[in-house]
């Protein structure tokens, strides 16, 4: 193969690819050639990876908001509670739910690289992997939150959690006030990716 498809469907000649991309495609070609994997395996894996998105996390959070027994199970046995909703979190080693309160906000980072609860939130945003975020989330978490638009009173405690290969976190944001009339599906629309990383609260009203 002399050209490759990127995620937008454009063809890129091999010579335009970076060293590491060339290496990945070379390994892929070898695996195909030797019959270790098939084109179909690759396609299935891409579809599986793409299907994982913050919509999974939003579904979990909305259920926890409307069902306190589910919330208790989610905090006690996160992976089993995810399975109840058809979300497969088995790939995560240890999975911990961090419940925000009026007095405590949690924020998640991976200071070393980009560890992230991918089965629940999909792929991490670029800023999550940036050196700037990885450093400043530790030294100035309130400053980071402010840039995302969240200004917290001084008496609210901010706890920063460092993800690793062994442990992944999901922030359970506070249910916004005045949302008693919303359905579970509507509530899920208030749960943004960033609110589950913990740099923001959930949206106050439907978008
Ligand atoms: Fe990491």
Short mmCIF file of C-alpha atoms and ligand atoms in Angstrom, two decimals:
data_model
loop_
_atom_site.label_atom_id
_atom_site.label_comp_id
_atom_site.label_asym_id
_atom_site.label_seq_id
_atom_site.Cartn_x
_atom_site.Cartn_y
_atom_site.Cartn_z
CA UNK A 1 0.00 0.00 0.00
CA UNK A 2 1.41 3.39 -0.90
CA UNK A 3 -1.24 5.64 0.63
CA UNK A 4 -3.19 5.60 3.88
CA UNK A 5 -6.58 6.83 4.96
CA UNK A 6 -6.68 9.24 7.86
CA UNK A 7 -9.79 9.71 9.98
CA UNK A 8 -11.21 12.30 7.57
CA UNK A 9 -11.01 9.90 4.67
CA UNK A 10 -8.25 11.80 2.81
CA UNK A 11 -5.44 9.90 1.24
CA UNK A 12 -1.97 10.76 2.50
CA UNK A 13 1.07 9.60 0.58
CA UNK A 14 3.34 7.60 2.87
CA UNK A 15 6.32 9.97 2.43
CA UNK A 16 4.30 12.78 4.06
CA UNK A 17 3.84 10.81 7.29
CA UNK A 18 5.93 11.26 10.39
CA UNK A 19 8.51 8.68 11.40
CA UNK A 20 6.21 7.08 13.98
CA UNK A 21 3.19 7.01 11.67
CA UNK A 22 5.28 5.30 8.99
CA UNK A 23 6.40 2.76 11.55
CA UNK A 24 2.81 2.06 12.66
CA UNK A 25 1.69 1.45 9.07
CA UNK A 26 4.71 -0.75 8.41
CA UNK A 27 3.85 -2.89 11.45
CA UNK A 28 0.22 -3.02 10.34
CA UNK A 29 1.24 -4.20 6.86
CA UNK A 30 3.42 -6.92 8.36
CA UNK A 31 0.65 -8.14 10.69
CA UNK A 32 -1.74 -8.31 7.72
CA UNK A 33 0.82 -9.99 5.49
CA UNK A 34 1.58 -12.66 8.08
CA UNK A 35 -2.10 -13.24 8.74
CA UNK A 36 -1.92 -12.24 12.43
CA UNK A 37 -4.85 -9.85 11.97
CA UNK A 38 -7.25 -9.06 9.13
CA UNK A 39 -8.50 -5.78 7.66
CA UNK A 40 -11.83 -6.63 9.26
CA UNK A 41 -10.21 -6.91 12.74
CA UNK A 42 -8.73 -3.45 12.28
CA UNK A 43 -12.04 -1.98 11.14
CA UNK A 44 -13.90 -3.57 14.08
CA UNK A 45 -11.35 -2.17 16.51
CA UNK A 46 -11.60 1.33 15.00
CA UNK A 47 -15.40 1.18 15.26
CA UNK A 48 -15.17 0.02 18.89
CA UNK A 49 -12.76 2.83 19.78
CA UNK A 50 -14.91 5.44 18.02
CA UNK A 51 -18.08 4.21 19.73
CA UNK A 52 -16.65 5.07 23.13
CA UNK A 53 -17.49 8.70 23.84
CA UNK A 54 -18.47 11.07 26.64
CA UNK A 55 -22.07 9.98 25.94
CA UNK A 56 -21.27 6.88 27.99
CA UNK A 57 -20.20 8.97 30.97
CA UNK A 58 -23.18 11.30 30.60
CA UNK A 59 -25.54 8.32 30.71
CA UNK A 60 -23.92 7.10 33.93
CA UNK A 61 -24.04 10.52 35.60
CA UNK A 62 -27.67 11.20 34.62
CA UNK A 63 -28.73 7.82 36.02
CA UNK A 64 -26.87 8.55 39.26
CA UNK A 65 -28.66 11.90 39.53
CA UNK A 66 -32.12 10.37 39.24
CA UNK A 67 -31.54 7.09 41.07
CA UNK A 68 -29.82 7.29 44.46
CA UNK A 69 -29.58 3.51 44.75
CA UNK A 70 -27.78 3.35 41.41
CA UNK A 71 -25.49 6.13 42.62
CA UNK A 72 -24.59 4.13 45.73
CA UNK A 73 -23.83 1.07 43.60
CA UNK A 74 -21.83 3.21 41.18
CA UNK A 75 -19.62 4.51 43.97
CA UNK A 76 -19.24 1.10 45.63
CA UNK A 77 -18.78 -1.02 42.47
CA UNK A 78 -18.23 1.30 39.49
CA UNK A 79 -17.57 -1.37 36.87
CA UNK A 80 -20.61 -3.45 37.83
CA UNK A 81 -22.82 -0.33 37.77
CA UNK A 82 -21.50 0.59 34.30
CA UNK A 83 -22.32 -2.93 33.10
CA UNK A 84 -25.92 -2.38 34.25
CA UNK A 85 -26.14 0.36 31.62
CA UNK A 86 -24.42 -1.77 28.99
CA UNK A 87 -21.13 0.12 29.32
CA UNK A 88 -18.06 -2.08 29.40
CA UNK A 89 -15.49 -0.70 31.85
CA UNK A 90 -13.74 -4.05 32.34
CA UNK A 91 -10.62 -2.79 30.54
CA UNK A 92 -9.96 -0.36 33.39
CA UNK A 93 -7.77 -1.68 36.15
CA UNK A 94 -9.09 0.26 39.10
CA UNK A 95 -11.95 2.67 38.43
CA UNK A 96 -12.96 5.27 40.98
CA UNK A 97 -15.93 7.65 40.99
CA UNK A 98 -15.28 11.05 42.58
CA UNK A 99 -18.49 12.66 43.76
CA UNK A 100 -18.52 16.44 43.75
CA UNK A 101 -20.33 18.26 46.55
CA UNK A 102 -21.10 21.91 47.29
CA UNK A 103 -17.95 21.97 49.41
CA UNK A 104 -15.57 19.71 47.44
CA UNK A 105 -14.75 19.69 43.73
CA UNK A 106 -12.59 16.98 42.18
CA UNK A 107 -10.33 17.46 39.17
CA UNK A 108 -8.51 14.74 37.23
CA UNK A 109 -5.14 14.87 35.51
CA UNK A 110 -2.44 12.48 34.41
CA UNK A 111 0.76 14.31 35.29
CA UNK A 112 2.92 11.69 33.58
CA UNK A 113 1.16 11.24 30.24
CA UNK A 114 -2.50 10.91 29.24
CA UNK A 115 -4.17 8.19 31.37
CA UNK A 116 -7.91 8.64 30.97
CA UNK A 117 -11.07 6.52 31.46
CA UNK A 118 -11.38 5.81 27.71
CA UNK A 119 -14.21 3.22 27.92
CA UNK A 120 -16.29 5.90 29.67
CA UNK A 121 -15.15 9.13 27.96
CA UNK A 122 -13.56 8.07 24.67
CA UNK A 123 -10.32 9.74 23.64
CA UNK A 124 -8.89 12.51 25.82
CA UNK A 125 -8.94 16.08 24.47
CA UNK A 126 -5.59 17.51 23.34
CA UNK A 127 -5.47 19.97 26.24
CA UNK A 128 -5.67 17.07 28.71
CA UNK A 129 -2.43 15.69 27.27
CA UNK A 130 -0.67 19.07 27.15
CA UNK A 131 2.28 19.80 29.42
CA UNK A 132 0.57 23.03 30.41
CA UNK A 133 -2.51 21.26 31.83
CA UNK A 134 -0.51 18.45 33.42
CA UNK A 135 1.62 20.96 35.27
CA UNK A 136 -0.90 23.70 36.07
CA UNK A 137 -3.67 21.38 37.24
CA UNK A 138 -1.35 20.57 40.13
CA UNK A 139 0.14 24.00 40.85
CA UNK A 140 -2.95 26.12 40.12
CA UNK A 141 -6.12 24.04 39.75
CA UNK A 142 -8.38 27.01 40.54
CA UNK A 143 -6.66 29.04 37.83
CA UNK A 144 -7.29 26.24 35.32
CA UNK A 145 -10.95 26.02 36.36
CA UNK A 146 -11.29 29.77 36.00
CA UNK A 147 -10.07 29.53 32.41
CA UNK A 148 -12.79 26.96 31.74
CA UNK A 149 -15.29 29.41 33.23
CA UNK A 150 -15.70 27.95 36.71
CA UNK A 151 -15.04 30.38 39.54
CA UNK A 152 -15.24 28.70 42.94
CA UNK A 153 -15.68 30.45 46.29
CA UNK A 154 -12.65 30.20 48.61
CA UNK A 155 -14.45 27.87 51.02
CA UNK A 156 -14.86 25.19 48.34
CA UNK A 157 -12.03 22.67 48.51
CA UNK A 158 -10.41 21.50 45.25
CA UNK A 159 -8.90 18.01 45.17
CA UNK A 160 -6.67 17.03 42.26
CA UNK A 161 -6.33 13.32 41.41
CA UNK A 162 -3.42 11.93 39.40
CA UNK A 163 -4.45 9.09 37.07
CA UNK A 164 -2.09 6.26 36.29
CA UNK A 165 -2.11 3.06 34.29
CA UNK A 166 -3.54 1.38 37.40
CA UNK A 167 -6.24 3.83 38.41
CA UNK A 168 -8.71 5.92 36.38
CA UNK A 169 -11.20 8.44 37.70
CA UNK A 170 -14.59 9.80 36.69
CA UNK A 171 -15.93 12.93 38.33
CA UNK A 172 -19.62 12.80 39.22
CA UNK A 173 -20.60 16.46 38.84
CA UNK A 174 -23.25 18.13 40.97
CA UNK A 175 -26.76 18.04 39.56
CA UNK A 176 -27.54 21.65 38.58
CA UNK A 177 -30.20 23.38 40.63
CA UNK A 178 -33.67 23.75 39.16
CA UNK A 179 -33.45 20.63 36.99
CA UNK A 180 -36.12 18.64 38.84
CA UNK A 181 -38.43 18.76 35.81
CA UNK A 182 -35.93 17.31 33.35
CA UNK A 183 -36.00 13.71 32.15
CA UNK A 184 -33.00 11.43 32.49
CA UNK A 185 -32.22 11.86 28.77
CA UNK A 186 -32.41 15.65 29.11
CA UNK A 187 -30.20 15.58 32.19
CA UNK A 188 -27.57 13.62 30.23
CA UNK A 189 -27.31 16.59 27.86
CA UNK A 190 -26.13 18.74 30.77
CA UNK A 191 -23.23 16.40 31.49
CA UNK A 192 -20.26 17.59 29.46
CA UNK A 193 -16.98 15.78 29.00
CA UNK A 194 -15.18 18.58 30.84
CA UNK A 195 -17.53 18.28 33.82
CA UNK A 196 -16.54 14.61 34.13
CA UNK A 197 -12.84 15.52 34.05
CA UNK A 198 -13.72 18.04 36.72
CA UNK A 199 -12.51 21.32 35.21
CA UNK A 200 -16.12 22.52 34.94
CA UNK A 201 -19.52 22.00 36.52
CA UNK A 202 -22.34 20.43 34.50
CA UNK A 203 -24.27 22.86 32.28
CA UNK A 204 -26.90 24.79 34.28
CA UNK A 205 -29.55 24.57 31.53
CA UNK A 206 -30.19 22.60 28.34
CA UNK A 207 -28.01 23.75 25.45
FE1 LIG B 1 -0.89 8.61 31.84
#
